[in-house]
CSV table of C-alpha atoms in Angstrom, one decimal:
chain,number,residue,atom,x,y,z
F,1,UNK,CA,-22.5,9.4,42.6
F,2,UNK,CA,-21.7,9.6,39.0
F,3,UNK,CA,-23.5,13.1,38.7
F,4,UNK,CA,-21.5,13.8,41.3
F,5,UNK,CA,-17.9,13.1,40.3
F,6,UNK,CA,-18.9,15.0,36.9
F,7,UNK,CA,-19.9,18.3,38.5
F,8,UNK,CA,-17.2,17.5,40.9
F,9,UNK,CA,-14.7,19.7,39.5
F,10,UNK,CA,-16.4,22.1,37.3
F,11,UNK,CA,-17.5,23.3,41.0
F,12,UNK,CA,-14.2,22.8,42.3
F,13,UNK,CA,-13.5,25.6,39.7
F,14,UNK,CA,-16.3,28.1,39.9
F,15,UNK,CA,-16.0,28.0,44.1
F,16,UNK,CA,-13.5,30.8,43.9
F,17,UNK,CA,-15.2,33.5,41.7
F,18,UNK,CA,-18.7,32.6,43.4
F,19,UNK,CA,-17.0,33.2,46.7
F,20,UNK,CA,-15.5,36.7,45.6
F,21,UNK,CA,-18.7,37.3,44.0
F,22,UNK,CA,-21.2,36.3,47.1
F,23,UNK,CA,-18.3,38.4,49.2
F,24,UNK,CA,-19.7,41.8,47.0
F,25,UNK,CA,-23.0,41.3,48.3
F,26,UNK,CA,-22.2,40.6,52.0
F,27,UNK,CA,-20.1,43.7,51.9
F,28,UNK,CA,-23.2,45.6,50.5
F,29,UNK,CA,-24.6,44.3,53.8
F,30,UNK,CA,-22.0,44.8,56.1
F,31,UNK,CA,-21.5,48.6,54.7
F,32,UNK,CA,-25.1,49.1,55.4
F,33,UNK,CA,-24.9,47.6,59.0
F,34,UNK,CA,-22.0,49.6,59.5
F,35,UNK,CA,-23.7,53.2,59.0
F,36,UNK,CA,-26.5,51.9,61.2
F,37,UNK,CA,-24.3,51.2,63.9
F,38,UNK,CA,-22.5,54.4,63.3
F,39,UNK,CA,-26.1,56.5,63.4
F,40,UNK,CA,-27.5,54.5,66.1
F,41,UNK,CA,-24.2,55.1,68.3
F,42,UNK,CA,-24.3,58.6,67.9
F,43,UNK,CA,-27.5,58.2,69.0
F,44,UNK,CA,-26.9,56.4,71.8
F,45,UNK,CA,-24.5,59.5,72.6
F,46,UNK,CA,-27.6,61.6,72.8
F,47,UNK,CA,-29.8,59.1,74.5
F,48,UNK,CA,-27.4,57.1,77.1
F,49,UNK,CA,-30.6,54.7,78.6
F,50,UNK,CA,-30.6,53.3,75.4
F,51,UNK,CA,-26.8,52.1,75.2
F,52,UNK,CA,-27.1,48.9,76.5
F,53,UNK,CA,-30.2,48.0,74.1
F,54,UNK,CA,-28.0,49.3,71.0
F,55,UNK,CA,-25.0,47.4,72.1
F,56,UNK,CA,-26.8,43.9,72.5
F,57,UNK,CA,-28.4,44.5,69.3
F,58,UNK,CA,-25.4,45.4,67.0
F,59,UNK,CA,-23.9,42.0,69.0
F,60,UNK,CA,-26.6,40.1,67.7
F,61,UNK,CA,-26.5,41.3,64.4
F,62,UNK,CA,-22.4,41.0,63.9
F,63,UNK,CA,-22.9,37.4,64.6
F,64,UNK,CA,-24.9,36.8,62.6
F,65,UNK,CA,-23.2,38.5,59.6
F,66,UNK,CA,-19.8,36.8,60.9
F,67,UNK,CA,-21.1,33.5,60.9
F,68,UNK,CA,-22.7,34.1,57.1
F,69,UNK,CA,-19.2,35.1,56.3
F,70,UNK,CA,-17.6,31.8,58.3
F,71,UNK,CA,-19.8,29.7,55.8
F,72,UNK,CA,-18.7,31.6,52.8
F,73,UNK,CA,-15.1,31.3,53.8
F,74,UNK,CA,-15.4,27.3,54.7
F,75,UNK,CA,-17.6,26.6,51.8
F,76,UNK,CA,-16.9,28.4,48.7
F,77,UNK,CA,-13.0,30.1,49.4
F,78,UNK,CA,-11.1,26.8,51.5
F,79,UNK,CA,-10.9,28.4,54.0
F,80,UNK,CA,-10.5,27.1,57.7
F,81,UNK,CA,-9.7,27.3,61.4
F,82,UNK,CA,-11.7,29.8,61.9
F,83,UNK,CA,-13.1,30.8,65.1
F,84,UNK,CA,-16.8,30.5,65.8
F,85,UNK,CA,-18.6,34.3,65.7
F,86,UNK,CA,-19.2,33.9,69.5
F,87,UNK,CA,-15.4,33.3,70.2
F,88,UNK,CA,-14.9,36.7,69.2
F,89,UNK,CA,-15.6,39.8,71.0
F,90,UNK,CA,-17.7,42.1,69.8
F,91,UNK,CA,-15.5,45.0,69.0
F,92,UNK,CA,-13.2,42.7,66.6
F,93,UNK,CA,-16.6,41.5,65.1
F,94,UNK,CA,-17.2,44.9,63.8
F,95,UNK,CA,-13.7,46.0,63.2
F,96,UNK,CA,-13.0,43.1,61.0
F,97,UNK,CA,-16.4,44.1,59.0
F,98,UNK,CA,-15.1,47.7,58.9
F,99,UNK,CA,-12.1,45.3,57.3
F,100,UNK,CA,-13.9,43.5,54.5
F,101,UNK,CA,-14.8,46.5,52.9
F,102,UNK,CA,-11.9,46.4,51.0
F,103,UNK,CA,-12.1,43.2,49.4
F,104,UNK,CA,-15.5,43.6,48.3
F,105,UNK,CA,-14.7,47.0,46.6
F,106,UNK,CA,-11.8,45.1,45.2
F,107,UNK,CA,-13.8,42.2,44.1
F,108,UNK,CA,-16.3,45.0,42.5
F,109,UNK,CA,-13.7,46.4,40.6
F,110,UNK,CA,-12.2,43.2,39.2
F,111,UNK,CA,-15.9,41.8,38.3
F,112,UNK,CA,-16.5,45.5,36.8
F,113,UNK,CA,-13.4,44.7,34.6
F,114,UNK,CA,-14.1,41.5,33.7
F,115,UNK,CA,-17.7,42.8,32.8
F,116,UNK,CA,-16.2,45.9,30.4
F,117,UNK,CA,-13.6,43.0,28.7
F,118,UNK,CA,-16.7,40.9,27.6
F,119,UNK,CA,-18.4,43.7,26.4
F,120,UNK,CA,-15.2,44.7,24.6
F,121,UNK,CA,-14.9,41.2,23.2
F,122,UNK,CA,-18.7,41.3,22.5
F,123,UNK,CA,-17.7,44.5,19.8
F,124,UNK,CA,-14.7,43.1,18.3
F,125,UNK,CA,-16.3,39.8,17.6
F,126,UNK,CA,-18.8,41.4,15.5
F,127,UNK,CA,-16.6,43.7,14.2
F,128,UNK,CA,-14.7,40.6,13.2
F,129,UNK,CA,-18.2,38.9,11.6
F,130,UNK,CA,-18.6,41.9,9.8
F,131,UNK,CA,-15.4,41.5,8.1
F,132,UNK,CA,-14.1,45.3,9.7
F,133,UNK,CA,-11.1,43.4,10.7
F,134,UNK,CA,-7.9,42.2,9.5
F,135,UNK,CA,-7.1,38.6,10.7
F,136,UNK,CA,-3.6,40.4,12.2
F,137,UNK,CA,-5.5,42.7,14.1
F,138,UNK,CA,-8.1,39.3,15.1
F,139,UNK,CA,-5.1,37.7,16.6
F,140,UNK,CA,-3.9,40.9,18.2
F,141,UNK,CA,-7.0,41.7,20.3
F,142,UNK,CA,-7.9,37.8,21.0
F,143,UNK,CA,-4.0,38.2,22.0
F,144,UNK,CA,-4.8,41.2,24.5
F,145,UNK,CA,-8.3,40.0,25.7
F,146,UNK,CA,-6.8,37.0,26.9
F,147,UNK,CA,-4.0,38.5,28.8
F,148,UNK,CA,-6.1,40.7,30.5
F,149,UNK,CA,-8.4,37.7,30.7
F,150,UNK,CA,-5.8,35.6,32.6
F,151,UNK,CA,-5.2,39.4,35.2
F,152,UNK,CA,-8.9,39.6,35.9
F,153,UNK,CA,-8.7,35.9,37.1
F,154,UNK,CA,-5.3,36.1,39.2
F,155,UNK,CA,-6.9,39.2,40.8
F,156,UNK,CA,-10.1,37.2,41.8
F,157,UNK,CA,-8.0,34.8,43.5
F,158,UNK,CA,-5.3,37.7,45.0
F,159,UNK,CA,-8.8,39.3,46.5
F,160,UNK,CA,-10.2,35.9,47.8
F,161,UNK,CA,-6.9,35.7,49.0
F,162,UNK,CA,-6.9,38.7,51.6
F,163,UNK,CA,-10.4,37.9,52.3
F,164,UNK,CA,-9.2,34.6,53.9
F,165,UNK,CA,-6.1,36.5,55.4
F,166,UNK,CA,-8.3,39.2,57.2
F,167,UNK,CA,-10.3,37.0,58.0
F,168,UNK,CA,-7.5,34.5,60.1
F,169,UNK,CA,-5.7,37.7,61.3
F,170,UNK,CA,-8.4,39.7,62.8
F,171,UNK,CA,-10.2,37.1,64.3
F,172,UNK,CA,-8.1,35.0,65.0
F,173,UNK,CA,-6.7,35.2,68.8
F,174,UNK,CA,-3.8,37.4,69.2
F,175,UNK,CA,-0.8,36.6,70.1
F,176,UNK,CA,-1.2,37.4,74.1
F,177,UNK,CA,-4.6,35.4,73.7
F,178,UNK,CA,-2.6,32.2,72.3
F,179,UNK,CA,-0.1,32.9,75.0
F,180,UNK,CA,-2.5,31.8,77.2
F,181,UNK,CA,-4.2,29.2,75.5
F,182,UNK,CA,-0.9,27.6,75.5
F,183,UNK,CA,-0.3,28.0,79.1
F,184,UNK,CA,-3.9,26.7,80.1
F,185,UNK,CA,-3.1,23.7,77.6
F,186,UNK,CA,0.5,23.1,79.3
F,187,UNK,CA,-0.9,23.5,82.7
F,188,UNK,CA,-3.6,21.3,82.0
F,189,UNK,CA,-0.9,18.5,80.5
F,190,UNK,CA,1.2,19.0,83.5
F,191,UNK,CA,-1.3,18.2,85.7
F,192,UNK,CA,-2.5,15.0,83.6
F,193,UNK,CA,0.6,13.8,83.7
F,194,UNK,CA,1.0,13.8,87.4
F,195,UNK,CA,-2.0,12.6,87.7
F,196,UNK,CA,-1.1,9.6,85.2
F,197,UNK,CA,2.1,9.1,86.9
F,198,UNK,CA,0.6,8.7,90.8
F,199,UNK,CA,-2.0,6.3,89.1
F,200,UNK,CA,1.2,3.9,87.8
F,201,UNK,CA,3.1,4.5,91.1
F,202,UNK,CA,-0.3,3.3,92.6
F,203,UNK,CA,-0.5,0.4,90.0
F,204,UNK,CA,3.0,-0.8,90.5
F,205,UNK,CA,2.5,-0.2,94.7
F,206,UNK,CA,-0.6,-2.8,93.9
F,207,UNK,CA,1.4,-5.5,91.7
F,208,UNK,CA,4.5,-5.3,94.1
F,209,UNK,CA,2.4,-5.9,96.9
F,210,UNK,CA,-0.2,-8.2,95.7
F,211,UNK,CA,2.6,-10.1,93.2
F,212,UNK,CA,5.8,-9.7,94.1
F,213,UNK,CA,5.7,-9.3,97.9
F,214,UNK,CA,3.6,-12.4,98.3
F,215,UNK,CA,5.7,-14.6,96.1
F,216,UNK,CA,8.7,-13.6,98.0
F,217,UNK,CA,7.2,-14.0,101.6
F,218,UNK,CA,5.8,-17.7,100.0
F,219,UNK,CA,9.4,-18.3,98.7
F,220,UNK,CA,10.9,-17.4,102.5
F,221,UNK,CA,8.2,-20.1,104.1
F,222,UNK,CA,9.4,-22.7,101.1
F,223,UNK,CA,13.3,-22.0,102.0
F,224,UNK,CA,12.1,-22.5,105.7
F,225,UNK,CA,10.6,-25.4,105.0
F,226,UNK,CA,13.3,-27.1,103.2
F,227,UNK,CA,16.2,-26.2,106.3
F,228,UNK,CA,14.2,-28.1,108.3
F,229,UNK,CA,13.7,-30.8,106.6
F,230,UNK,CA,15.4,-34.1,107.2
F,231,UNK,CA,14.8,-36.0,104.6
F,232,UNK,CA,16.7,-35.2,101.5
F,233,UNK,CA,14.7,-35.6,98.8
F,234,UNK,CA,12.0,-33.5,100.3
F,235,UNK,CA,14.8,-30.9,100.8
F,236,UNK,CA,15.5,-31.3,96.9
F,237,UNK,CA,11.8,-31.1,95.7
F,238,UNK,CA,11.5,-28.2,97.9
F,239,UNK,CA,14.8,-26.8,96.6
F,240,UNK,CA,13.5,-27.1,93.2
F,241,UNK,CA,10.5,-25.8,94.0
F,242,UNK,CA,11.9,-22.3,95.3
F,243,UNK,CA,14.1,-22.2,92.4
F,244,UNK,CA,11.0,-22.2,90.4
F,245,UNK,CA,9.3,-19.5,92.2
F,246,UNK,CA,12.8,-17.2,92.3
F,247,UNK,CA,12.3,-17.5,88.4
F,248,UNK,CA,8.8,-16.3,88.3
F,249,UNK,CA,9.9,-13.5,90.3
F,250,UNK,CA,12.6,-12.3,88.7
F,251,UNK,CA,9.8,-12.3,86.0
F,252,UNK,CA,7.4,-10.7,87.3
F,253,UNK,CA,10.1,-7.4,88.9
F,254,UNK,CA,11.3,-7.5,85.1
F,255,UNK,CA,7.8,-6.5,84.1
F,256,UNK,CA,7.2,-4.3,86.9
F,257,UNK,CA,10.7,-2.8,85.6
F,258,UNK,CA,9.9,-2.2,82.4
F,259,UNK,CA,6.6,-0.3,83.3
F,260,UNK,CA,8.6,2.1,85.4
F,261,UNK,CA,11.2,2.6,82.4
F,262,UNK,CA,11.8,0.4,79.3
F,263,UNK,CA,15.3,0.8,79.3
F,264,UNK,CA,15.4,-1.6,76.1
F,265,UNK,CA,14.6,1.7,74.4
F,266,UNK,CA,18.2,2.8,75.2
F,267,UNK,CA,19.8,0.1,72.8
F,268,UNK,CA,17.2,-1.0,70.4
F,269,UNK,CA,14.3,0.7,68.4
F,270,UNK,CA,11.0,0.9,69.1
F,271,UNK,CA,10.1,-1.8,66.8
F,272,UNK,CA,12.3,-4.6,68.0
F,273,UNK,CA,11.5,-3.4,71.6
F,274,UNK,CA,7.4,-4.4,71.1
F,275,UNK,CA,9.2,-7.6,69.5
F,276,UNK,CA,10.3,-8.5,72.5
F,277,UNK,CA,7.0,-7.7,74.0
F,278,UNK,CA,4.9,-9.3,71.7
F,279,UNK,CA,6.9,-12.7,72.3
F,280,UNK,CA,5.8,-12.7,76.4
F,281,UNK,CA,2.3,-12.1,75.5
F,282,UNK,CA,-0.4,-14.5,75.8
F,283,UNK,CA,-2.4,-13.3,72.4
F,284,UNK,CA,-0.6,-13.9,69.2
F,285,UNK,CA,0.6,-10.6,68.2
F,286,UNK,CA,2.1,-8.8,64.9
F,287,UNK,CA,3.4,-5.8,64.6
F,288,UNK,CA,4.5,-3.2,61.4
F,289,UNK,CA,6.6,-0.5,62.2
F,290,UNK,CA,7.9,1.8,59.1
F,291,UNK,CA,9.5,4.7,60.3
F,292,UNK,CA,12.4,6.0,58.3
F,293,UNK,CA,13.6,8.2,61.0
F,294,UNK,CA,13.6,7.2,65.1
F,295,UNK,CA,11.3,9.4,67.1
F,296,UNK,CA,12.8,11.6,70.0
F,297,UNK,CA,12.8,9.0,73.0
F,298,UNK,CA,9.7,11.0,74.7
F,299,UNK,CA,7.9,9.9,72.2
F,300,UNK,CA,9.0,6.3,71.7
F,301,UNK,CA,8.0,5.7,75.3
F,302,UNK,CA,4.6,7.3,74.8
F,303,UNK,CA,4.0,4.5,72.3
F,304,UNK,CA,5.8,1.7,74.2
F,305,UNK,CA,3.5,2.2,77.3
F,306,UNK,CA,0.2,2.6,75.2
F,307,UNK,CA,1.1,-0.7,73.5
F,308,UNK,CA,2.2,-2.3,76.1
F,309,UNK,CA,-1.1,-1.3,77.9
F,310,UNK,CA,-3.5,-2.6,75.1
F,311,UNK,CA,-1.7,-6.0,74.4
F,312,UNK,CA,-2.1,-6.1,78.3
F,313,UNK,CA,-6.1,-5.2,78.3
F,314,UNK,CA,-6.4,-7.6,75.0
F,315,UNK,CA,-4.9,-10.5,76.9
F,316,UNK,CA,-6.6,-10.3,80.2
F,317,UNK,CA,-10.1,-8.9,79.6
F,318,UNK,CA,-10.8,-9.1,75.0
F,319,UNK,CA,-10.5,-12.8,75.1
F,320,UNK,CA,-8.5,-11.3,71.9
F,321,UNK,CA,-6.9,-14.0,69.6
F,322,UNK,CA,-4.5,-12.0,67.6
F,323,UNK,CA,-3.5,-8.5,68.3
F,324,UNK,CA,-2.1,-6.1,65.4
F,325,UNK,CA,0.1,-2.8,66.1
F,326,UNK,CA,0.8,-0.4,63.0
F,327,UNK,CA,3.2,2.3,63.6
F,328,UNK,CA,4.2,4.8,60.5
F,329,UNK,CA,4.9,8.5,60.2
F,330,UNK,CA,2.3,10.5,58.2
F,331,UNK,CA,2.4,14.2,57.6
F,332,UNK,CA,4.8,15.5,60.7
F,333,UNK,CA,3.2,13.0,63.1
F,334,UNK,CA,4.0,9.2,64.4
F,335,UNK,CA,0.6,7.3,64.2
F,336,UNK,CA,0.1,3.5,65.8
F,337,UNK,CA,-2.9,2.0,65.7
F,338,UNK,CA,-3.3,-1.5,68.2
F,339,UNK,CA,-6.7,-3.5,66.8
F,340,UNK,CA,-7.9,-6.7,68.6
F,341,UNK,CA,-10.4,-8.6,67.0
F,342,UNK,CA,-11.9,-9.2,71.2
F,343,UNK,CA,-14.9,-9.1,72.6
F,344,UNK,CA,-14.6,-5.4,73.2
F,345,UNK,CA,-16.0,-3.1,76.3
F,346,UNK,CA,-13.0,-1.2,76.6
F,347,UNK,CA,-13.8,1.8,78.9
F,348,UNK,CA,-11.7,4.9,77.5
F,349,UNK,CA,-12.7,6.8,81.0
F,350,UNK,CA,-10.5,4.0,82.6
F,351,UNK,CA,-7.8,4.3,85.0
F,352,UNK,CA,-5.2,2.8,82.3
F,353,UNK,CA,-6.2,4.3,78.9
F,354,UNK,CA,-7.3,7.2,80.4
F,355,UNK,CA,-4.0,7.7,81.8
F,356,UNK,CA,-2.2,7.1,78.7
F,357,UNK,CA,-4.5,9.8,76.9
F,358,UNK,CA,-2.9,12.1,79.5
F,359,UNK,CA,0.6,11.1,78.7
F,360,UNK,CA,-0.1,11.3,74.8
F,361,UNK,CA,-1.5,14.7,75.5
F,362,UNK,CA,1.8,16.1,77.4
F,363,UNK,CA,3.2,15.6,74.2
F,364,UNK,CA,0.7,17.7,72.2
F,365,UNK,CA,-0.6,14.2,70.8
F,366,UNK,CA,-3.7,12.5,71.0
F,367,UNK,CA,-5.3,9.1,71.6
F,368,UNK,CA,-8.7,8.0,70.4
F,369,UNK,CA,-10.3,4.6,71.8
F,370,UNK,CA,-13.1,2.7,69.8
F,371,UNK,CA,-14.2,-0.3,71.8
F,372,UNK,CA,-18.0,-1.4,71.1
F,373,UNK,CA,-19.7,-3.9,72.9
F,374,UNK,CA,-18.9,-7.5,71.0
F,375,UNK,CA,-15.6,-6.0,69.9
F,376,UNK,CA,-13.1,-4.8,67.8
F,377,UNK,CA,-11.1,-2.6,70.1
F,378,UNK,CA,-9.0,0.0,67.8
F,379,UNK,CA,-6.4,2.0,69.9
F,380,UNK,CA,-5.3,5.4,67.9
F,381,UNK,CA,-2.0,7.4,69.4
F,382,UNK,CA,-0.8,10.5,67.1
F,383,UNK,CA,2.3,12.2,68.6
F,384,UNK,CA,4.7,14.9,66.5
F,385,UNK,CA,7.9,13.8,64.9
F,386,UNK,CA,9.0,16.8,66.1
């Protein structure tokens, strides 16, 4: 580890010119791969049976010289997103070789440069050992050399610079490719969220029924029982005893309530809102939430329900004993993390989180469940501020 940290960033520094430099000899390659393919498709002219064998070959071989130059990008230049070689069609594979000619004729030229200036500074250092130079005309060429120094080593990073630029715009996808990309992804949200919204209609048809609707059709036989009653203090227990259950109802159509919409959100932040939650759960819960600015109300919902979803799954199957939820903004995007310190199990295929992971995703956000078997249970929801 120590070896580590002190070669660390020596490499961080000799990554760029290595990169330019490895770049020369890969377009030494790619030159000569590119007259093959030019002779052997003139060829292929001449001979057409032999077309299809040329084609798959020349695929085969722009592969694998595109996914050489992936790694050199990643690795040595910082590069990233990049598409995978395969992703690409073939004739962008060999256009964008045709492409990086030019840095590595550029790269050539600055490495040819920077070769001539040490043999220059070879010369006037033993001119200067010799005693052929005045110490005015010392500091003048140590004065130049290290100007032209400092331009040889802006124009190795200007050349690794279009490398990586070529590289992102010709193979990247084009615009009517990430058109539809972006439709697919929007069609597929759509679709999740419909999906995720019949599954709560279906959830709240189930706790109406099974919940609700009994209570009330138990509270109609109590009120029954008590008009026919003739003795009065079994009217008044019974009395009593239907106030009690009209309380536990109004309870239980407040919860069913807030899962349609948590109109709490339209007065109070996010924050207190979970407050509010956290003091009708059955696990001891506590809950940080630092966000300087309030999220669009899309997104305060997103994070209302998946909270209110794993303090729910905590309390009835993690035999959790305290619950935490994090919320904080981090680089453009709002990022709450729910921990449980239960027994664990949680099935991220599920009906509910699964669900959720569709409504995170209509917003271009994304939820990551970690559940092993014994526990902890770590929810993750990213959604954009913006």
């Amino acid at each position: 580890m120590a070896e580590e940290r002190r070669t660390g960033p020596w490499w961080g520094r000799l990554r760029l010119p290595v990169g330019v430099a490895v770049g020369i000899a890969t377009a030494a390659v790619e030159l000569a791969f590119l007259a093959v393919v030019a002779v052997t498709f003139t060829a292929s002219a001449l001979v057409p049976v032999a077309g299809h064998r040329l084609r798959d070959l020349t695929e085969r071989y722009a592969v694998r010289l595109l996914r050489l130059e992936r790694h050199r990008l990643t690795g040595l230049l910082g590069a990233d997103e990049l598409p995978t070689p395969h992703d690409v069609p073939t004739g962008r594979q060999v256009g964008y070789l045709a492409a990086r000619l030019l840095p590595g004729t550029l790269g050539l030229l600055a490495y040819a440069v920077l070769g001539v200036g040490v043999v220059l500074a070879g010369i006037v250092l033993r001119a200067a050992v010799r005693g052929e130079l005045t110490l005015l005309d010392a500091l003048s060429q140590v004065a130049v050399g290290a100007v032209l120094l400092l331009l040889n080593v802006q124009a190795l990073a200007s050349v690794a610079a279009l490398d990586v630029r070529l590289a992102r715009r010709l193979l990247g996808p084009g615009s009517r490719a990430e058109l539809t990309r972006r439709v697919q992804e929007l069609t597929t949200s759509r679709a999740g969220v419909i999906a995720a919204v019949d599954a709560e209609r279906q959830r709240i048809e189930r706790d109406l029924h099974d919940g609700l609707q009994q209570r009330l059709v138990a509270l109609g036989m109590l009120l029954g029982r008590a008009r026919r009653a003739r003795d009065a203090d079994r009217t008044r227990a019974l009395l009593a005893q239907a106030h009690e259950d009209v309380q536990r109802a109004v309870e239980e159509l407040r919860d069913v309530a807030w899962r349609v919409y948590p109109s709490a959100l339209d007065g109070s932040e996010l924050g207190e809102v979970l407050a509010i939650v956290a003091r009708r759960s059955e696990v001891p819960v506590r809950i940080t939430c630092q966000l300087p600015v309030r999220p669009h109300r899309q997104i305060e919902t997103v994070l209302y329900f998946v909270a209110c979803e794993a303090l729910t799954n905590a309390a009835k199957h993690a035999a959790a004993s305290l619950v935490t939820v994090q919320i904080e903004a981090r680089e453009g995007w709002v990022r709450m993390r729910v921990h449980d310190d239960g027994v664990g199990g949680a099935d991220p295929a599920g009906r509910g989180l699964s669900g959720l992971a569709r409504r995170a995703a209509a917003q271009d956000g994304r939820l990551w469940v970690t559940s092993p078997a014994g526990g902890p249970t770590d929810v993750l929801v990213e959604l954009p501020c913006d």
